[in-house]
Amino acid sequence: MGETSGRGVPGEGLAKGLAVTLRTMTRRSTTQQYPDVAPELPPRSRGVIALLAENCTVCMLCARECPDWCIYIDSHKEEVAVPGAARPRQRNVLDRFDIDFSLCMYCGICVEVCPFDALYWSPEFEYAEYDIKDLLHDKDHLGEWMATVPPPPAHDRNGEPAKEEATAARKAAAPAAPAGPAARPTPARIRPEPGPAARPAPEPPADGSPTDPGAAP
């Protein structure tokens, strides 16, 4: 009989809701009139993926790691003559790099795993199409989005420095190693003083008697 139902005072929630409404009515609206006013998006917004084809080495990491299999890459090999080399080398040439944004779920795995910084996030998102087939963007179209990629944000002063910066600072602080092995000073040789000439050991007699006259017979 002493238990309560757990409900609050009747009308308490209504009073709180009306208080929030009254406070909001006195504030100025911050609604942006899109598309007349472009929205201010953060620099790391996931709008569209841009491609810098010059950095792509056709390593296929992005296509293998994509959970939606929406990246299609084709390439061919060509020989490059290297001066002084015994034989020409081969390199991969990118022929096709397509991303099907009708399948992409914007997870960003392809951007993270790219070892040569060939993929970037662009905040642009206005690429809607009337036909779903037109959402397959080729490498030329993806390359055009590179102009909209914002510069990277400044590093936090209170954060940890990048590995490259830490390595460069450590090398600069280390003392310069000598060009060759350090020349050690040659110690002065001490010539021994001349002493009495060593006497030759006496030869034992033929009869086998001891040579020392004080020795016991």
XYZ file of C-alpha atoms in Angstrom:
217
model
C 0.000 0.000 0.000
C 3.011 2.287 0.527
C 4.230 1.904 -3.097
C 3.856 4.749 -5.555
C 2.929 4.452 -9.195
C 6.112 6.220 -10.360
C 4.227 8.906 -12.251
C 5.025 12.581 -11.786
C 2.742 15.376 -10.789
C -0.089 15.775 -13.304
C 0.668 18.622 -15.692
C 4.419 18.756 -14.899
C 5.454 17.530 -18.351
C 3.031 19.927 -20.010
C 4.490 22.836 -18.080
C 8.036 21.918 -19.109
C 6.995 21.637 -22.736
C 5.327 25.035 -22.696
C 8.418 26.560 -21.078
C 10.637 25.217 -23.861
C 8.199 26.510 -26.467
C 8.148 29.995 -24.957
C 11.933 30.165 -24.794
C 12.224 29.063 -28.410
C 9.671 31.605 -29.626
C 11.794 34.482 -28.364
C 14.902 33.359 -30.232
C 15.747 34.212 -33.801
C 15.363 31.447 -36.356
C 18.602 29.999 -37.760
C 17.073 28.074 -40.653
C 19.197 28.320 -43.795
C 17.257 28.912 -46.972
C 18.683 26.110 -49.092
C 19.266 26.107 -52.087
C 19.378 29.908 -52.162
C 21.918 29.879 -49.313
C 24.657 27.249 -49.436
C 25.048 25.312 -46.179
C 28.244 25.645 -44.168
C 29.482 22.074 -43.887
C 32.398 20.915 -41.750
C 35.635 20.227 -43.646
C 35.398 16.458 -43.082
C 31.876 16.069 -44.418
C 31.278 12.884 -46.373
C 29.773 14.240 -49.537
C 31.473 12.625 -52.521
C 34.772 10.789 -52.987
C 37.318 12.594 -55.153
C 40.129 10.845 -57.008
C 43.670 12.062 -57.612
C 44.587 9.702 -60.437
C 48.269 10.698 -60.412
C 48.703 9.099 -56.978
C 46.903 5.865 -57.780
C 49.209 2.859 -58.177
C 46.414 0.328 -58.848
C 47.159 -1.529 -55.623
C 43.456 -2.572 -55.466
C 43.282 -2.057 -51.700
C 40.234 0.202 -51.935
C 38.349 -2.245 -54.168
C 39.177 -5.234 -51.943
C 38.256 -3.500 -48.691
C 35.013 -1.954 -49.973
C 32.136 -3.757 -48.182
C 29.690 -2.877 -50.974
C 31.955 -3.771 -53.914
C 31.098 -0.488 -55.595
C 34.620 0.335 -56.859
C 35.669 -0.946 -60.291
C 39.309 -0.681 -61.394
C 41.001 -1.715 -64.633
C 44.636 -1.213 -65.576
C 47.408 -2.400 -67.847
C 51.181 -2.732 -67.534
C 53.699 -0.819 -69.562
C 57.486 -0.900 -69.643
C 59.529 2.072 -68.518
C 63.161 2.389 -69.581
C 65.382 3.335 -66.650
C 68.827 4.759 -67.486
C 71.538 2.481 -66.205
C 69.208 -0.456 -65.502
C 69.840 -3.853 -67.039
C 66.237 -4.212 -68.192
C 63.167 -1.967 -68.352
C 60.771 -1.870 -65.424
C 57.025 -2.320 -65.452
C 54.406 -0.082 -63.928
C 50.626 -0.170 -63.691
C 48.673 2.394 -65.677
C 45.156 3.226 -64.519
C 42.553 2.739 -67.242
C 39.305 2.710 -65.289
C 38.326 3.873 -61.813
C 34.575 3.971 -61.267
C 32.559 4.347 -58.079
C 28.885 3.421 -58.062
C 27.353 5.858 -55.573
C 24.023 4.074 -55.777
C 25.708 1.273 -53.790
C 28.171 3.303 -51.721
C 27.285 3.626 -48.033
C 29.923 6.331 -47.367
C 31.840 4.309 -44.794
C 35.153 5.914 -45.799
C 37.147 2.676 -45.716
C 38.540 3.257 -49.206
C 39.828 6.704 -48.190
C 41.443 5.343 -45.042
C 43.201 2.327 -46.585
C 44.643 4.142 -49.611
C 48.426 4.126 -48.972
C 49.233 6.873 -51.491
C 46.498 9.465 -50.728
C 44.655 9.044 -54.003
C 41.142 9.290 -52.504
C 39.726 12.277 -50.619
C 36.432 13.303 -49.086
C 34.741 16.311 -50.653
C 31.911 18.155 -48.879
C 30.021 18.499 -52.156
C 26.780 16.537 -52.137
C 24.788 17.972 -55.055
C 25.181 15.154 -57.558
C 21.676 13.719 -57.609
C 20.530 12.182 -60.894
C 17.205 11.276 -62.424
C 18.549 7.919 -63.568
C 20.272 5.594 -61.136
C 22.703 4.537 -63.860
C 24.160 8.051 -63.898
C 25.404 7.621 -60.322
C 28.300 5.541 -61.670
C 31.075 8.146 -61.751
C 34.232 7.491 -63.778
C 37.754 8.663 -63.005
C 37.359 11.892 -65.006
C 34.250 12.847 -63.076
C 35.848 11.902 -59.775
C 38.923 13.929 -60.684
C 36.790 17.046 -61.126
C 35.764 16.838 -57.456
C 39.383 17.393 -56.370
C 38.862 21.135 -56.824
C 36.287 21.057 -54.012
C 38.443 19.168 -51.487
C 39.232 21.547 -48.595
C 42.756 21.816 -47.183
C 43.482 19.708 -44.117
C 42.742 21.408 -40.794
C 45.577 22.771 -38.717
C 47.143 20.422 -36.211
C 46.003 20.795 -32.634
C 48.700 22.467 -30.547
C 47.833 20.326 -27.541
C 47.692 17.125 -29.569
C 50.440 14.655 -30.308
C 52.718 15.578 -33.215
C 52.611 13.574 -36.401
C 55.062 10.713 -36.833
C 56.856 12.544 -39.619
C 57.292 15.651 -37.486
C 58.503 13.656 -34.490
C 61.030 11.780 -36.641
C 62.336 14.986 -38.220
C 62.665 16.683 -34.820
C 64.493 13.675 -33.381
C 66.949 13.631 -36.273
C 67.550 17.370 -35.967
C 68.202 17.112 -32.222
C 70.610 14.172 -32.565
C 74.326 15.136 -32.765
C 75.894 14.858 -36.168
C 77.752 11.585 -36.616
C 81.415 11.868 -37.703
C 82.143 11.239 -41.347
C 84.636 8.474 -40.624
C 85.914 6.455 -37.683
C 87.203 8.668 -34.924
C 90.980 8.783 -34.855
C 92.158 7.567 -31.474
C 95.400 9.037 -30.082
C 98.253 6.591 -30.367
C 99.604 5.850 -26.884
C 103.292 6.562 -26.403
C 105.351 3.409 -26.313
C 107.507 2.989 -23.224
C 110.882 1.522 -24.057
C 112.128 -0.847 -21.331
C 115.327 0.171 -19.611
C 118.394 -1.986 -20.333
C 119.127 -4.447 -17.506
C 121.717 -7.163 -16.812
C 122.011 -9.740 -19.471
C 120.256 -12.959 -18.702
C 122.608 -15.764 -17.886
C 122.204 -18.935 -19.892
C 120.848 -21.890 -17.987
C 123.653 -24.355 -17.019
C 123.652 -27.618 -18.798
C 123.096 -30.716 -16.646
C 126.248 -32.909 -16.163
C 126.516 -36.144 -17.964
C 126.622 -38.308 -14.742
C 123.224 -36.996 -13.615
C 124.449 -35.184 -10.470
C 122.522 -32.066 -9.432
C 123.773 -28.791 -10.774
C 122.919 -26.822 -7.640
C 125.746 -27.275 -5.165
C 123.350 -26.677 -2.225
C 120.927 -29.348 -3.347
C 120.597 -32.511 -1.304
C 122.323 -35.547 -2.779
